[in-house]
CSV table of C-alpha atoms in Angstrom, one decimal:
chain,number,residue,atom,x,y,z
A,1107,UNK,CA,29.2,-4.8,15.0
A,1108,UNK,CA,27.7,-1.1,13.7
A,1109,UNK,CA,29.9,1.3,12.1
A,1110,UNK,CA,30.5,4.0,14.4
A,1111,UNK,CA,28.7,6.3,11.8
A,1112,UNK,CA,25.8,4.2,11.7
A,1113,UNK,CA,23.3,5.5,14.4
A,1114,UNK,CA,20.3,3.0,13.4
A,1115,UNK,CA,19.9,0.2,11.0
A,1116,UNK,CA,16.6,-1.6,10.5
A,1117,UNK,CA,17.1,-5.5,9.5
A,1118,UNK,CA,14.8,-7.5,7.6
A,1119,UNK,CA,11.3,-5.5,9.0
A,1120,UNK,CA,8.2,-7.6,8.8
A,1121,UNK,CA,4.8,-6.3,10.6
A,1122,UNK,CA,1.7,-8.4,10.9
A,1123,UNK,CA,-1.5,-6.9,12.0
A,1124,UNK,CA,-4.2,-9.5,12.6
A,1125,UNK,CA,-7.4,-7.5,11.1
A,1126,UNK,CA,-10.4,-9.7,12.0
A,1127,UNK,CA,-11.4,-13.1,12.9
A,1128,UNK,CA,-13.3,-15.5,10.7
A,1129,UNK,CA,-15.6,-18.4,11.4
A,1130,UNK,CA,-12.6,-20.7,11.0
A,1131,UNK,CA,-9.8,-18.1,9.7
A,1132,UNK,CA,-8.1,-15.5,11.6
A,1133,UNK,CA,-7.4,-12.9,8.7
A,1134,UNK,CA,-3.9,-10.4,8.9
A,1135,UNK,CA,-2.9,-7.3,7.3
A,1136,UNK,CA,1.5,-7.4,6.0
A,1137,UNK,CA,2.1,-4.1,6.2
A,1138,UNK,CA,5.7,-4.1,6.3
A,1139,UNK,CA,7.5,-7.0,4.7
A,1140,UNK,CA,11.5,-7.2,4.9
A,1141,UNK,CA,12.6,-3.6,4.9
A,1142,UNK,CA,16.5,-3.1,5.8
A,1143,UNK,CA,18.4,-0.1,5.7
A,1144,UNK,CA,21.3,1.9,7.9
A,1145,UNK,CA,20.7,5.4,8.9
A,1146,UNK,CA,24.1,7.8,9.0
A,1147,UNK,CA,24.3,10.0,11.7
A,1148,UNK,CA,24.0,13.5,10.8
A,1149,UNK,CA,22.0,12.1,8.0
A,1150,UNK,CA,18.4,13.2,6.6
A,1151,UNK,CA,16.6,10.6,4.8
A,1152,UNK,CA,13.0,10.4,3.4
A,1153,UNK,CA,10.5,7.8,3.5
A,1154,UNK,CA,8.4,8.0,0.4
A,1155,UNK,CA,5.2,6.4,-0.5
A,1156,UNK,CA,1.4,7.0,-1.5
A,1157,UNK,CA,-0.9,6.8,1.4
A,1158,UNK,CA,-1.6,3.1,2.7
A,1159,UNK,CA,1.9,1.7,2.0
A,1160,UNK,CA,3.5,1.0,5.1
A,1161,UNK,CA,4.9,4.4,5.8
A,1162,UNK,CA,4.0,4.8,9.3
A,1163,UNK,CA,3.9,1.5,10.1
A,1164,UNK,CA,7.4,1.6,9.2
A,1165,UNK,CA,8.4,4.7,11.3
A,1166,UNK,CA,6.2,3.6,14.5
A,1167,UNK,CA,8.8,0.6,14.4
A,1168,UNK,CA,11.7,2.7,13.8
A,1169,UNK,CA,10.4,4.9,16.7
A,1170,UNK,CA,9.9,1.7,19.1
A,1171,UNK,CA,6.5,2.4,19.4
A,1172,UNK,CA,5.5,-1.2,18.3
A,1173,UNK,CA,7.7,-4.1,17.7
A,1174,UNK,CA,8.2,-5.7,14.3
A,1175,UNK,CA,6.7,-9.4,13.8
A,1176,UNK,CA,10.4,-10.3,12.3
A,1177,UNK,CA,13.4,-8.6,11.9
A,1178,UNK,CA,15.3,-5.5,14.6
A,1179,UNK,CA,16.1,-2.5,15.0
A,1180,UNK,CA,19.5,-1.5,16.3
A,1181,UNK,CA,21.1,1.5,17.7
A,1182,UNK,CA,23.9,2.6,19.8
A,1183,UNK,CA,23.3,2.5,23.8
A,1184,UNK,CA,21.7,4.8,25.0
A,1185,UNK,CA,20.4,6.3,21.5
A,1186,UNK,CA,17.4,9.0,21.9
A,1187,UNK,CA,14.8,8.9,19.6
A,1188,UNK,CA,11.1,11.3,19.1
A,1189,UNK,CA,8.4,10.5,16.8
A,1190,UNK,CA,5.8,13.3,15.6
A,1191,UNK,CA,3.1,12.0,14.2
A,1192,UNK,CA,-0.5,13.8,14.8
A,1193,UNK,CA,-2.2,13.4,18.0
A,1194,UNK,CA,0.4,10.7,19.4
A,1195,UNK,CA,1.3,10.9,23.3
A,1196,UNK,CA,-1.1,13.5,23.8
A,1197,UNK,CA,-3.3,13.1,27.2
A,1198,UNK,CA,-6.4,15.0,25.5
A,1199,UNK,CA,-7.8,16.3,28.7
A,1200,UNK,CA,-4.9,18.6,29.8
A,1201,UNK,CA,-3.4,22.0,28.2
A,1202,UNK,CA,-1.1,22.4,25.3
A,1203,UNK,CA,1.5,23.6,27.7
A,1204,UNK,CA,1.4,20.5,30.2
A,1205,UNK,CA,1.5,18.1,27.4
A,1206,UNK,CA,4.3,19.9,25.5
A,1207,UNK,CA,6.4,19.6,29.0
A,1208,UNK,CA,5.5,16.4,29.1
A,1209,UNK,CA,6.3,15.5,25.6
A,1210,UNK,CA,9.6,16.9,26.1
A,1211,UNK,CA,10.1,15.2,30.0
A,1212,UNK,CA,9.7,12.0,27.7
A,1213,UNK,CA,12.3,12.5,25.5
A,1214,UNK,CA,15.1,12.3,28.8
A,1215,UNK,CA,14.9,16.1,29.1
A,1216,UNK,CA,14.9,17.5,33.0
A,1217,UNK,CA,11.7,19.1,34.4
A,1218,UNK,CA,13.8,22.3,34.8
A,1219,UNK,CA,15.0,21.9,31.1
A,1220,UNK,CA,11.7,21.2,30.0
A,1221,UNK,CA,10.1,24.2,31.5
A,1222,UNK,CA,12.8,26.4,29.9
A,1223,UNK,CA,12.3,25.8,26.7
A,1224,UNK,CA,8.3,26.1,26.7
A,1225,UNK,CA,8.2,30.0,25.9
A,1226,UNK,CA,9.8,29.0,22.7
A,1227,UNK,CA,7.8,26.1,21.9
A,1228,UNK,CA,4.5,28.6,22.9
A,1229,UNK,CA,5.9,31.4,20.2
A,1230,UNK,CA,6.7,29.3,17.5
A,1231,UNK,CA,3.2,27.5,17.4
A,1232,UNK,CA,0.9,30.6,17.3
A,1233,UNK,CA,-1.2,29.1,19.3
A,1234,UNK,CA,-2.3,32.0,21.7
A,1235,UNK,CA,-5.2,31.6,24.3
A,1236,UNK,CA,-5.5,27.6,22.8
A,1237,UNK,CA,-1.5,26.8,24.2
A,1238,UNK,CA,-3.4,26.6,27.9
A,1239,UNK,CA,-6.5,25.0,26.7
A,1240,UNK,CA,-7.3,21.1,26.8
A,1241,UNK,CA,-5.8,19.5,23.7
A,1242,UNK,CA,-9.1,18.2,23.2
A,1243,UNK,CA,-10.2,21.4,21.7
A,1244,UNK,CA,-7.3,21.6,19.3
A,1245,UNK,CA,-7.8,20.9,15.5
A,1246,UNK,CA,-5.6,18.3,13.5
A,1247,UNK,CA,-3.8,21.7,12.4
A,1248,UNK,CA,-3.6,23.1,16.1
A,1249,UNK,CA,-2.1,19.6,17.0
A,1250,UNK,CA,0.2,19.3,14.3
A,1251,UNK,CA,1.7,22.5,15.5
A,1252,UNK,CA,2.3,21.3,18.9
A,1253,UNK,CA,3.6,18.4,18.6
A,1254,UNK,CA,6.1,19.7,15.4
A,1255,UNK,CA,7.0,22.6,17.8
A,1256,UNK,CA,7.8,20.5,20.6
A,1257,UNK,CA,9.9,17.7,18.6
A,1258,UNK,CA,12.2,20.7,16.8
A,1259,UNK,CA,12.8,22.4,20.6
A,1260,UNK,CA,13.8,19.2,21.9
A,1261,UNK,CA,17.4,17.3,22.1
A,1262,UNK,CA,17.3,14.6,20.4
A,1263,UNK,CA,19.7,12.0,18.8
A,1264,UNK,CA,16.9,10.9,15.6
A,1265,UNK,CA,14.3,13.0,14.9
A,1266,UNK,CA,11.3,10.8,12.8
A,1267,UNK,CA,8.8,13.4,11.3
A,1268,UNK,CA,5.4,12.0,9.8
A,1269,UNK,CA,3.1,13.8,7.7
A,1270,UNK,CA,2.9,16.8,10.3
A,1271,UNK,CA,3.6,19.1,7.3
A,1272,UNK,CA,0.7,17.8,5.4
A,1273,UNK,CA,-1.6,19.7,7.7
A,1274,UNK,CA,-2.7,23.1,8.7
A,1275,UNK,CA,-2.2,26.4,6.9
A,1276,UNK,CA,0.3,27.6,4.5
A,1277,UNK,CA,1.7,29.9,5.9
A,1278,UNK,CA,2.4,28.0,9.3
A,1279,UNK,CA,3.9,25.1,6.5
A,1280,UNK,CA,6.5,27.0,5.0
A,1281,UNK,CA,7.5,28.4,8.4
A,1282,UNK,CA,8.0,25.0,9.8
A,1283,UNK,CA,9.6,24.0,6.4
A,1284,UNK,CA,11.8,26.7,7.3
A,1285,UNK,CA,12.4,25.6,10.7
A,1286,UNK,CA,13.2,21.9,10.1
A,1287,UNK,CA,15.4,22.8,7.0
A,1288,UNK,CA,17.7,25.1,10.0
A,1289,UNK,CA,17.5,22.1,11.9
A,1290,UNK,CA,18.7,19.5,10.2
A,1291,UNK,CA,21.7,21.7,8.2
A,1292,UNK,CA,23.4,20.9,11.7
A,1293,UNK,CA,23.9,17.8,13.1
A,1294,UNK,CA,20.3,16.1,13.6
A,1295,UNK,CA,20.1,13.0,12.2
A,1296,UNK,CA,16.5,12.9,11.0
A,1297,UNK,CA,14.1,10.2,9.0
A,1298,UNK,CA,11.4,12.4,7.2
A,1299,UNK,CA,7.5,10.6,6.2
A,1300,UNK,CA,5.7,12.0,3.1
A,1301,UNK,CA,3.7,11.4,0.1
A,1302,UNK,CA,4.7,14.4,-1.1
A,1303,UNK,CA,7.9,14.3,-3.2
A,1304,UNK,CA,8.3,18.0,-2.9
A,1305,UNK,CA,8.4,18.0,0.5
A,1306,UNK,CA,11.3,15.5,0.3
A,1307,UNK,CA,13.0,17.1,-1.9
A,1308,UNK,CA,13.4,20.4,0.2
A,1309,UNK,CA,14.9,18.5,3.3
A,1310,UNK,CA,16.2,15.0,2.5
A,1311,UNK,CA,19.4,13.7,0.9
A,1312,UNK,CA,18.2,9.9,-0.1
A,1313,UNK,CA,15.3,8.8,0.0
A,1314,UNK,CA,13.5,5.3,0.3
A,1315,UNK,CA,10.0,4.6,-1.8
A,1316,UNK,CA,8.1,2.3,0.3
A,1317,UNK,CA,5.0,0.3,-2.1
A,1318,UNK,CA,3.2,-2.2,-0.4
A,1319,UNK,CA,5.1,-2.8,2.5
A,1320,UNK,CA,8.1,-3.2,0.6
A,1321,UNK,CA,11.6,-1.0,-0.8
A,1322,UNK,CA,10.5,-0.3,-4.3
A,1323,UNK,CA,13.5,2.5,-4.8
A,1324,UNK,CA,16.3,4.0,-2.9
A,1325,UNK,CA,18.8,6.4,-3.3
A,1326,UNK,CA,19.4,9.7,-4.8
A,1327,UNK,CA,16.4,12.0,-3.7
A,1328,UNK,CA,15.9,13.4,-7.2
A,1329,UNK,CA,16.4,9.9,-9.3
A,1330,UNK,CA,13.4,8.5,-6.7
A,1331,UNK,CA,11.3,10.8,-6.3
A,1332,UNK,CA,11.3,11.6,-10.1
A,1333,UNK,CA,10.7,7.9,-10.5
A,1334,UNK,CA,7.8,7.3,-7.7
A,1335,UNK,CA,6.2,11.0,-9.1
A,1336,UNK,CA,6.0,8.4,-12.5
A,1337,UNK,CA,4.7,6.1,-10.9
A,1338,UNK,CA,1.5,8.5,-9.5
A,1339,UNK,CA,1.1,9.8,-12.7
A,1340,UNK,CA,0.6,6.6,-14.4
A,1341,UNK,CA,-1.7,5.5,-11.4
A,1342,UNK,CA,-4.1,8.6,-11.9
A,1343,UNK,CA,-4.3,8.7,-15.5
């Protein structure tokens, strides 16, 4: 039985991709290989890790967008959950605006509701004339903006952020640094992707280092990411 505080907890995670197919050998990818943790509600926590490790392999399990060769994933009944990554959900040949009601008609909000909060999602991406053209003729930056502006509107119980602040201009990043630091100083619960350890640091309480599929550190935010920032130096030099 799950603590009552405990609004998620990933057990023993293992995710096989089969790559390609051989003359007699059918070759897979282990991208994620026994990962277990509980998330607190109210809590922030980062996933760390260097491009290629099983980050967002990790959080599209988390998210329930694909299910883990091994292992679960367990949260209370009736637990809502939104994943922003770039570009995912999007129906490319419709506006901005449709797809941000959409997006947010996904995550159990009301048509009504949805519509109501759309002026804000429109102001705070800065999108202009582009918020009613085809998300097809959005950048990556464009789209990032979107889809983080339509996550932080919307009422969810875990929030699971990847890599969207990685992308687009500075100036739009420290305003949605700014934005999702306000967010989560209330009560959103909230796993955070990034291979940048300064972006962690600003918004995350513990952190986990994934390396190769696997938990190479968790814990304090500042005792891991100092460790896994180590780690890149000694890999670069």
């Amino acid at each position: 039985m799950m603590s009552e505080s405990i609004i998620l907890s990933a057990q023993n995670l293992h995710l096989t991709y089969k790559t390609r197919r051989g003359i007699f050998k059918q070759f897979t990818h282990e991208a994620i290989k026994g990962v277990s943790f509980d998330l607190i509600k109210g809590e922030t926590i980062g996933i760390l890790g260097k491009n290629g490790g099983g980050k967002s392999s990790l959080l599209r399990i988390l998210g329930g967008i694909v299910n883990p060769t091994q292992g679960k994933v367990i949260c209370p009944p009736k637990t809502t959950r939104a994943l922003l990554t770039l570009g995912l959900g999007f129906i490319p040949n419709i506006s901005g605006r449709e797809n941000a009601i959409y997006s947010v008609m996904l995550q159990g909000a009301s048509k009504k509701k949805a519509k109501s909060i759309i002026p804000a999602i429109e102001e705070f991406t800065e999108l202009g004339e582009f918020f009613d053209q085809p998300i097809e003729t959005y950048s990556s930056g464009m789209k990032a903006r979107l889809g983080f502006a339509t996550a932080l509107m919307a009422e969810v119980d875990i929030l699971l952020i990847d890599e969207v602040l990685s992308v687009g201009d500075a100036t739009f990043r420290k305003k949605a640094e700014a934005a999702m630091r306000n967010k989560l100083n209330g009560e959103q619960t909230c796993i955070f992707v990034s291979h940048n350890s300064d972006q962690v640091n600003k918004v995350c309480g513990r952190v986990i280092w994934i390396d190769k599929g696997v938990i190479r550190e968790q814990g304090d935010t500042a005792s891991v990411a100092h460790q896994y920032n180590l780690s890149m130096q000694t890999q670069n030099s």
